[in-house]
CSV table of C-alpha atoms and ligand atoms in Angstrom, one decimal:
chain,number,residue,atom,x,y,z
A,1236,MET,CA,22.6,-21.3,14.2
A,1237,LYS,CA,20.2,-18.7,15.5
A,1238,ILE,CA,20.8,-18.4,19.3
A,1239,ILE,CA,19.3,-16.4,22.0
A,1240,ILE,CA,21.3,-15.9,25.2
A,1241,ALA,CA,18.6,-15.3,27.7
A,1242,GLY,CA,20.4,-13.6,30.6
A,1243,ALA,CA,23.6,-11.8,29.4
A,1244,GLY,CA,25.5,-11.3,32.7
A,1245,ALA,CA,28.9,-12.8,33.2
A,1246,MET,CA,28.2,-16.3,31.9
A,1247,GLY,CA,25.8,-15.1,29.2
A,1248,SER,CA,28.5,-12.7,28.0
A,1249,ARG,CA,31.0,-15.5,27.7
A,1250,PHE,CA,28.8,-17.8,25.8
A,1251,GLY,CA,27.4,-15.0,23.6
A,1252,LEU,CA,30.8,-13.7,22.8
A,1253,MET,CA,32.3,-17.2,22.0
A,1254,LEU,CA,29.3,-18.3,19.9
A,1255,HIS,CA,29.2,-14.9,18.0
A,1256,GLN,CA,32.9,-15.2,17.3
A,1257,ALA,CA,32.2,-18.7,15.9
A,1258,LYS,CA,29.8,-17.0,13.3
A,1259,ASN,CA,26.5,-17.9,14.8
A,1260,ASP,CA,23.6,-15.5,14.6
A,1261,VAL,CA,23.4,-14.5,18.3
A,1262,ILE,CA,21.2,-12.1,20.2
A,1263,LEU,CA,21.4,-11.2,23.9
A,1264,VAL,CA,18.4,-10.6,26.0
A,1265,ASP,CA,18.8,-9.1,29.4
A,1266,GLY,CA,17.0,-7.0,32.1
A,1267,TRP,CA,19.8,-4.6,33.3
A,1268,GLN,CA,19.3,-1.3,31.5
A,1269,GLU,CA,22.8,0.2,32.0
A,1270,HIS,CA,24.4,-3.1,30.8
A,1271,ILE,CA,22.2,-3.1,27.7
A,1272,ASP,CA,22.9,0.6,26.9
A,1273,ASN,CA,26.6,0.1,27.2
A,1274,ILE,CA,26.6,-3.0,24.9
A,1275,LYS,CA,24.4,-1.2,22.4
A,1276,ARG,CA,26.8,1.8,22.3
A,1277,ASP,CA,30.2,0.1,22.6
A,1278,GLY,CA,29.6,-3.6,21.8
A,1279,LEU,CA,30.1,-6.3,24.5
A,1280,LYS,CA,33.6,-5.5,25.9
A,1281,ALA,CA,35.7,-8.1,27.6
A,1282,ASN,CA,39.1,-8.9,28.9
A,1283,PHE,CA,39.2,-12.2,27.1
A,1284,ASN,CA,42.2,-14.2,28.4
A,1285,GLY,CA,44.2,-11.0,28.6
A,1286,GLU,CA,43.1,-9.6,25.2
A,1287,GLU,CA,40.8,-6.6,25.0
A,1288,VAL,CA,37.8,-7.3,22.7
A,1289,ALA,CA,34.6,-5.5,21.8
A,1290,GLU,CA,32.1,-7.7,20.1
A,1291,ASN,CA,29.2,-6.1,18.3
A,1292,ILE,CA,26.2,-8.3,19.3
A,1293,ALA,CA,22.6,-7.3,19.2
A,1294,ILE,CA,21.0,-6.9,22.7
A,1295,TYR,CA,17.4,-6.3,23.7
A,1296,HIS,CA,15.8,-5.5,27.0
A,1297,GLN,CA,13.6,-8.5,28.0
A,1298,ASP,CA,10.6,-6.1,28.3
A,1299,GLU,CA,10.9,-5.1,24.6
A,1300,VAL,CA,11.7,-8.4,23.1
A,1301,SER,CA,8.1,-9.7,22.5
A,1302,ASN,CA,8.0,-7.8,19.1
A,1303,VAL,CA,11.4,-9.0,17.9
A,1304,ASP,CA,11.3,-11.2,14.8
A,1305,PHE,CA,13.9,-13.9,15.6
A,1306,SER,CA,12.9,-17.6,15.6
A,1307,ALA,CA,15.6,-19.2,17.6
A,1308,ASP,CA,17.1,-22.7,17.0
A,1309,LEU,CA,18.6,-22.6,20.5
A,1310,VAL,CA,18.0,-20.6,23.7
A,1311,ILE,CA,20.7,-20.7,26.3
A,1312,LEU,CA,19.5,-19.7,29.7
A,1313,PHE,CA,21.9,-17.8,31.9
A,1314,THR,CA,19.8,-15.7,34.3
A,1315,LYS,CA,20.3,-16.0,38.0
A,1316,ALA,CA,17.9,-18.8,39.2
A,1317,MET,CA,15.3,-16.3,40.7
A,1318,GLN,CA,15.1,-14.5,37.4
A,1319,LEU,CA,14.5,-17.6,35.3
A,1320,ASP,CA,10.7,-17.6,35.3
A,1321,GLY,CA,10.4,-13.9,34.4
A,1322,MET,CA,12.9,-14.3,31.5
A,1323,LEU,CA,11.1,-17.3,30.0
A,1324,LYS,CA,7.8,-15.3,30.2
A,1325,SER,CA,9.5,-12.5,28.3
A,1326,ILE,CA,11.0,-14.6,25.5
A,1327,LYS,CA,8.2,-17.2,25.1
A,1328,ASN,CA,7.1,-15.7,21.7
A,1329,MET,CA,10.5,-16.4,20.3
A,1330,ILE,CA,10.4,-20.1,21.3
A,1331,GLY,CA,9.0,-22.2,18.5
A,1332,GLU,CA,8.3,-25.9,18.3
A,1333,ASN,CA,11.8,-26.6,16.9
A,1334,THR,CA,13.6,-24.4,19.5
A,1335,LYS,CA,15.8,-26.2,21.9
A,1336,VAL,CA,16.3,-24.7,25.4
A,1337,LEU,CA,19.6,-25.3,27.2
A,1338,CYS,CA,19.8,-24.5,30.9
A,1339,LEU,CA,23.2,-24.2,32.5
A,1340,LEU,CA,22.3,-22.4,35.7
A,1341,ASN,CA,23.7,-23.6,38.9
A,1342,GLY,CA,21.2,-25.2,41.3
A,1343,ILE,CA,18.5,-27.8,41.3
A,1344,GLY,CA,15.1,-28.2,39.8
A,1345,HIS,CA,15.1,-25.6,37.0
A,1346,GLU,CA,13.4,-28.0,34.6
A,1347,ASP,CA,10.3,-27.6,36.7
A,1348,VAL,CA,10.2,-23.9,35.8
A,1349,ILE,CA,11.2,-24.4,32.1
A,1350,LYS,CA,8.6,-27.1,31.4
A,1351,LYS,CA,5.9,-24.5,32.1
A,1352,TYR,CA,7.0,-22.9,28.8
A,1353,VAL,CA,8.4,-25.7,26.6
A,1354,PRO,CA,7.8,-29.4,26.3
A,1355,LEU,CA,10.3,-31.7,28.0
A,1356,SER,CA,11.5,-32.9,24.6
A,1357,SER,CA,12.9,-29.4,23.9
A,1358,ILE,CA,14.8,-29.1,27.1
A,1359,LEU,CA,18.5,-29.8,27.5
A,1360,LEU,CA,19.8,-29.7,31.1
A,1361,GLY,CA,23.4,-29.1,31.6
A,1362,ASN,CA,26.3,-28.3,34.0
A,1363,THR,CA,29.2,-26.2,33.1
A,1364,MET,CA,32.7,-25.8,34.5
A,1365,TRP,CA,33.2,-22.5,32.6
A,1366,THR,CA,33.5,-19.4,34.8
A,1367,ALA,CA,33.1,-15.7,34.1
A,1368,GLY,CA,32.9,-12.3,35.9
A,1369,LEU,CA,31.6,-8.8,35.2
A,1370,GLU,CA,33.8,-5.8,35.8
A,1371,GLY,CA,30.9,-3.5,35.3
A,1372,PRO,CA,27.9,-2.9,33.0
A,1373,GLY,CA,28.9,-3.9,29.5
A,1374,ARG,CA,32.2,-5.4,30.4
A,1375,ALA,CA,33.1,-9.0,31.2
A,1376,LYS,CA,36.2,-10.7,32.5
A,1377,LEU,CA,36.7,-14.1,30.9
A,1378,PHE,CA,39.7,-16.2,31.9
A,1379,GLY,CA,40.6,-19.9,31.8
A,1380,ASN,CA,39.0,-23.0,30.4
A,1381,GLY,CA,35.9,-24.9,31.0
A,1382,SER,CA,33.5,-27.6,29.7
A,1383,ILE,CA,29.8,-28.4,29.4
A,1384,ASP,CA,28.0,-31.7,30.1
A,1385,LEU,CA,24.4,-31.8,28.9
A,1386,GLN,CA,21.5,-34.2,28.5
A,1387,ASN,CA,18.3,-34.0,26.5
A,1388,LEU,CA,15.3,-34.5,28.8
A,1389,GLY,CA,13.1,-35.9,26.0
A,1390,THR,CA,13.0,-39.5,24.9
A,1391,ASP,CA,15.1,-39.1,21.7
A,1392,GLY,CA,18.3,-38.8,23.8
A,1393,LYS,CA,21.7,-38.0,22.4
A,1394,SER,CA,20.6,-37.7,18.7
A,1395,ALA,CA,18.5,-34.6,19.5
A,1396,ALA,CA,21.5,-32.9,21.2
A,1397,GLU,CA,24.2,-33.7,18.6
A,1398,GLU,CA,23.8,-30.6,16.4
A,1399,ILE,CA,23.9,-28.3,19.5
A,1400,ILE,CA,27.0,-30.1,20.8
A,1401,THR,CA,28.7,-29.5,17.5
A,1402,VAL,CA,27.8,-25.8,17.5
A,1403,LEU,CA,29.1,-25.4,21.1
A,1404,ASN,CA,32.3,-27.2,20.2
A,1405,GLU,CA,32.9,-25.1,17.1
A,1406,ALA,CA,32.8,-22.2,19.5
A,1407,LYS,CA,35.5,-24.0,21.6
A,1408,LEU,CA,33.0,-24.5,24.5
A,1409,ASN,CA,34.0,-28.1,25.1
A,1410,ALA,CA,30.6,-29.7,25.2
A,1411,LYS,CA,29.8,-33.4,25.6
A,1412,TYR,CA,26.7,-35.6,26.1
A,1413,SER,CA,26.0,-37.0,29.5
A,1414,ASP,CA,23.6,-39.9,30.3
A,1415,ASN,CA,23.3,-38.8,33.9
A,1416,ILE,CA,23.3,-35.1,34.1
A,1417,LEU,CA,21.4,-35.0,37.4
A,1418,SER,CA,24.4,-36.6,39.2
A,1419,SER,CA,26.8,-34.0,38.0
A,1420,ILE,CA,24.2,-31.2,38.8
A,1421,TYR,CA,23.9,-32.6,42.4
A,1422,LYS,CA,27.6,-33.0,42.8
A,1423,LYS,CA,28.2,-29.3,41.8
A,1424,ALA,CA,25.3,-28.3,44.0
A,1425,CYS,CA,27.0,-29.9,47.0
A,1426,VAL,CA,30.0,-27.7,46.5
A,1427,ASN,CA,27.8,-24.6,46.1
A,1428,GLY,CA,25.5,-25.8,48.9
A,1429,THR,CA,28.3,-25.8,51.4
A,1430,MET,CA,31.0,-23.2,50.4
A,1431,ASN,CA,28.5,-20.5,49.1
A,1432,GLY,CA,26.2,-20.2,52.0
A,1433,LEU,CA,28.7,-21.0,54.8
A,1434,CYS,CA,31.4,-18.5,53.7
A,1435,THR,CA,28.7,-15.9,53.1
A,1436,ILE,CA,27.2,-16.2,56.6
A,1437,LEU,CA,30.6,-16.6,58.3
A,1438,ASP,CA,32.1,-13.7,56.3
A,1439,SER,CA,35.1,-16.0,55.5
A,1440,ASN,CA,37.2,-17.3,52.7
A,1441,MET,CA,37.1,-21.1,52.0
A,1442,ALA,CA,40.5,-21.9,53.6
A,1443,ASP,CA,39.7,-20.1,56.9
A,1444,PHE,CA,36.4,-21.9,57.1
A,1445,GLY,CA,37.9,-25.3,56.1
A,1446,GLU,CA,40.5,-25.0,58.9
A,1447,THR,CA,37.9,-24.7,61.7
A,1448,ASN,CA,37.4,-27.7,63.9
A,1449,VAL,CA,33.7,-27.8,63.0
A,1450,ALA,CA,34.0,-27.6,59.2
A,1451,ASP,CA,34.0,-31.4,58.6
A,1452,ASN,CA,30.9,-31.9,60.7
A,1453,ILE,CA,28.9,-29.1,59.1
A,1454,VAL,CA,29.9,-30.0,55.5
A,1455,GLU,CA,29.2,-33.7,56.0
A,1456,SER,CA,25.8,-33.0,57.5
A,1457,ILE,CA,24.8,-30.8,54.6
A,1458,VAL,CA,26.2,-33.2,52.0
A,1459,SER,CA,24.3,-36.1,53.6
A,1460,GLU,CA,21.0,-34.1,53.2
A,1461,PHE,CA,21.8,-33.5,49.5
A,1462,ALA,CA,22.7,-37.2,49.1
A,1463,ALA,CA,19.4,-38.4,50.6
A,1464,VAL,CA,17.4,-36.2,48.3
A,1465,ALA,CA,19.6,-37.1,45.3
A,1466,LYS,CA,18.9,-40.8,45.9
A,1467,ARG,CA,15.2,-40.3,45.7
A,1468,GLU,CA,15.7,-38.5,42.3
A,1469,ASN,CA,17.8,-41.5,41.0
A,1470,ALA,CA,20.9,-39.3,40.9
A,1471,THR,CA,24.0,-41.2,42.1
A,1472,LEU,CA,26.2,-39.2,44.4
A,1473,ASN,CA,29.5,-40.5,45.7
A,1474,VAL,CA,29.6,-38.8,49.1
A,1475,ASP,CA,33.3,-39.5,49.7
A,1476,GLU,CA,34.2,-38.1,46.3
A,1477,VAL,CA,32.1,-35.0,46.9
A,1478,LEU,CA,33.6,-34.4,50.3
A,1479,ALA,CA,37.1,-34.8,48.8
A,1480,GLN,CA,36.2,-32.3,46.1
A,1481,ILE,CA,34.9,-29.8,48.7
A,1482,LYS,CA,38.2,-30.2,50.7
A,1483,THR,CA,40.2,-29.0,47.6
A,1484,CYS,CA,38.4,-25.7,48.0
A,1485,TYR,CA,40.3,-25.2,51.3
A,1486,ASN,CA,43.8,-25.2,49.7
A,1487,ARG,CA,45.4,-21.8,50.2
A,1488,GLU,CA,47.8,-22.4,47.3
A,1489,THR,CA,45.0,-22.7,44.8
A,1490,ILE,CA,41.5,-21.4,45.4
A,1491,GLY,CA,41.3,-21.3,49.3
A,1492,LEU,CA,41.7,-17.6,49.6
A,1493,HIS,CA,38.8,-16.9,47.3
A,1494,HIS,CA,35.3,-16.0,48.5
A,1495,PRO,CA,32.6,-18.0,46.6
A,1496,SER,CA,30.2,-16.3,44.1
A,1497,MET,CA,27.3,-16.0,46.7
A,1498,TYR,CA,29.6,-14.0,48.9
A,1499,GLN,CA,30.5,-11.7,46.0
A,1500,ASP,CA,26.8,-11.3,45.1
A,1501,LEU,CA,25.6,-10.5,48.6
A,1502,MET,CA,28.5,-9.1,50.6
A,1503,ILE,CA,30.2,-7.1,47.8
A,1504,ASN,CA,27.4,-6.3,45.4
A,1505,ASN,CA,24.4,-6.3,47.7
A,1506,ARG,CA,22.4,-8.7,45.4
A,1507,LEU,CA,19.9,-11.4,46.3
A,1508,THR,CA,21.3,-14.9,46.3
A,1509,GLU,CA,20.4,-18.2,44.6
A,1510,ILE,CA,20.1,-20.0,48.0
A,1511,ASP,CA,16.5,-21.0,47.4
A,1512,PHE,CA,17.6,-23.0,44.3
A,1513,ILE,CA,20.6,-24.7,46.1
A,1514,ASN,CA,20.0,-25.5,49.8
A,1515,GLY,CA,16.4,-24.3,49.6
A,1516,ALA,CA,15.7,-26.8,46.8
A,1517,ILE,CA,16.9,-29.6,49.1
A,1518,VAL,CA,14.5,-28.3,51.8
A,1519,ARG,CA,11.5,-28.3,49.4
A,1520,LYS,CA,12.3,-31.7,47.9
A,1521,GLY,CA,13.1,-33.1,51.4
A,1522,LYS,CA,9.6,-32.1,52.5
A,1523,GLU,CA,8.1,-33.8,49.4
A,1524,TYR,CA,10.0,-37.0,50.1
A,1525,GLY,CA,9.7,-37.0,53.9
A,1526,ILE,CA,13.5,-36.4,54.4
A,1527,SER,CA,14.6,-34.2,57.2
A,1528,THR,CA,17.0,-31.4,56.1
A,1529,PRO,CA,17.7,-29.2,59.2
A,1530,TYR,CA,21.2,-28.0,58.1
A,1531,CYS,CA,20.0,-26.9,54.6
A,1532,SER,CA,16.9,-25.3,56.2
A,1533,PHE,CA,18.9,-23.3,58.8
A,1534,LEU,CA,21.4,-22.2,56.2
A,1535,THR,CA,18.7,-21.1,53.8
A,1536,GLU,CA,17.0,-19.0,56.5
A,1537,LEU,CA,20.3,-17.5,57.7
A,1538,VAL,CA,21.2,-16.4,54.2
A,1539,HIS,CA,17.7,-14.8,53.8
A,1540,ALA,CA,18.1,-13.0,57.1
A,1541,LYS,CA,21.4,-11.7,55.9
A,1542,GLU,CA,19.9,-10.5,52.6
A,1543,GLN,CA,17.2,-8.6,54.5
A,1544,ILE,CA,19.6,-7.1,57.1
A,1545,LEU,CA,21.8,-5.8,54.2
A,1546,GLY,CA,18.7,-4.7,52.1
A,1547,ALA,CA,19.9,-6.8,49.1
A,1548,LYS,CA,18.1,-6.4,45.8
B,2682,NAD,P1,25.2,-12.6,36.6
B,2682,NAD,O1,24.8,-12.0,37.9
B,2682,NAD,O2,26.5,-12.0,36.0
B,2682,NAD,O3,24.1,-12.3,35.5
B,2682,NAD,C1,22.8,-12.7,35.8
B,2682,NAD,C2,21.8,-11.6,35.5
B,2682,NAD,O4,22.0,-10.6,36.5
B,2682,NAD,C3,22.1,-10.9,34.1
B,2682,NAD,O5,20.8,-10.6,33.6
B,2682,NAD,C4,22.8,-9.7,34.5
B,2682,NAD,O6,22.7,-8.6,33.6
B,2682,NAD,C5,22.2,-9.3,35.8
B,2682,NAD,N1,23.1,-8.5,36.6
B,2682,NAD,C6,24.4,-8.8,36.9
B,2682,NAD,N2,24.9,-7.8,37.7
B,2682,NAD,C7,23.9,-6.9,37.9
B,2682,NAD,C8,23.9,-5.7,38.6
B,2682,NAD,N3,24.9,-5.2,39.3
B,2682,NAD,N4,22.7,-5.0,38.6
B,2682,NAD,C9,21.6,-5.5,37.9
B,2682,NAD,N5,21.6,-6.7,37.2
B,2682,NAD,C10,22.8,-7.4,37.2
B,2682,NAD,O7,25.2,-14.1,36.8
B,2682,NAD,P2,26.2,-15.2,36.1
B,2682,NAD,O8,27.5,-15.2,37.0
B,2682,NAD,O9,26.3,-15.0,34.7
B,2682,NAD,O10,25.4,-16.6,36.5
B,2682,NAD,C11,24.3,-17.0,35.7
B,2682,NAD,C12,24.0,-18.5,36.1
B,2682,NAD,O11,25.2,-19.3,35.9
B,2682,NAD,C13,23.8,-18.6,37.7
B,2682,NAD,O12,22.9,-19.7,37.9
B,2682,NAD,C14,25.2,-19.0,38.2
B,2682,NAD,O13,25.1,-19.7,39.4
B,2682,NAD,C15,25.6,-19.9,37.1
B,2682,NAD,N6,27.1,-20.0,36.9
B,2682,NAD,C16,27.9,-19.0,37.1
B,2682,NAD,C17,29.3,-19.1,36.9
B,2682,NAD,C18,30.3,-18.0,37.0
B,2682,NAD,O14,31.5,-18.2,37.0
B,2682,NAD,N7,29.8,-16.7,37.0
B,2682,NAD,C19,29.8,-20.4,36.6
B,2682,NAD,C20,28.9,-21.5,36.5
B,2682,NAD,C21,27.6,-21.3,36.6
């Protein structure tokens, strides 16, 4: 299959590498010049479950891709949320009427951006439990296992997604069809919408935050705002299940000592965050539906203040 990985950071590198190893015709499109230069020179390097690999995959800067002759069967979007619109603008000439576009970004409401460029029937919305990291430009760190749930937003349902699911599974990416992707997207967004912003603002790991005597109240308040919006979008969210899942993040024996990805982005790498597409999306949708969202609103503003204080880019 001819596949464009649009956004070849940590996750795009994982998917690009695994799909290329499974003999698909893959190209990477990205906007980070140093990353692109290193991959062009040395291949995409990775520590892949402890093994050093260097995969020779074509990569283009998104500003130079409009002339590239590559009619994609599938585009997999893996920018950060705030880069999505710009990336779609850059690659729009490579999206034909038979191209499917799969979005696996974290956050809520990306379909509203994507449908400016492609019809709803070409969009697959998904949620992934794969993880990935970058050790530097051109070099990824890929450990562990994961899975993908995805749903076709068009009316032809599962049948239009079958070929893509097969290709993803041939690359061992563990994909399956979901009839209710919005529910799993909201569920994951609740974990990100609490742990990410709170640990970033409090400069804390998840266990230290979880052991404070106000953690339950703050987390329950945020999750109830997500649940109220989810309900209006016909996404079922089991609040008790979500709260139990968030509590597993506090466990010091497993992941509690980790700082979430937003903390890494802002506090370690001085990068802008995806807060507008997690808690900020709840604030926007809350306004639309007449739902009050004070906790999400305050947290979004605090994270923006922190970005500005630190001069994040
Ligand atoms: P990423 O930051 O690694 O890459 C996103 C883009 O930012 C890429 O274009 C990349 O080249 C660029 N970039 C990365 N570091 C940069 C730097 N130092 N300077 C300039 N540009 C840089 O993002 P990601 O982790 O691959 O995440 C992509 C999407 O997938 C996000 O929506 C994220 O929330 C979601 N997601 C990530 C993970 C994960 O484990 N990383 C897991 C599930 C979902």
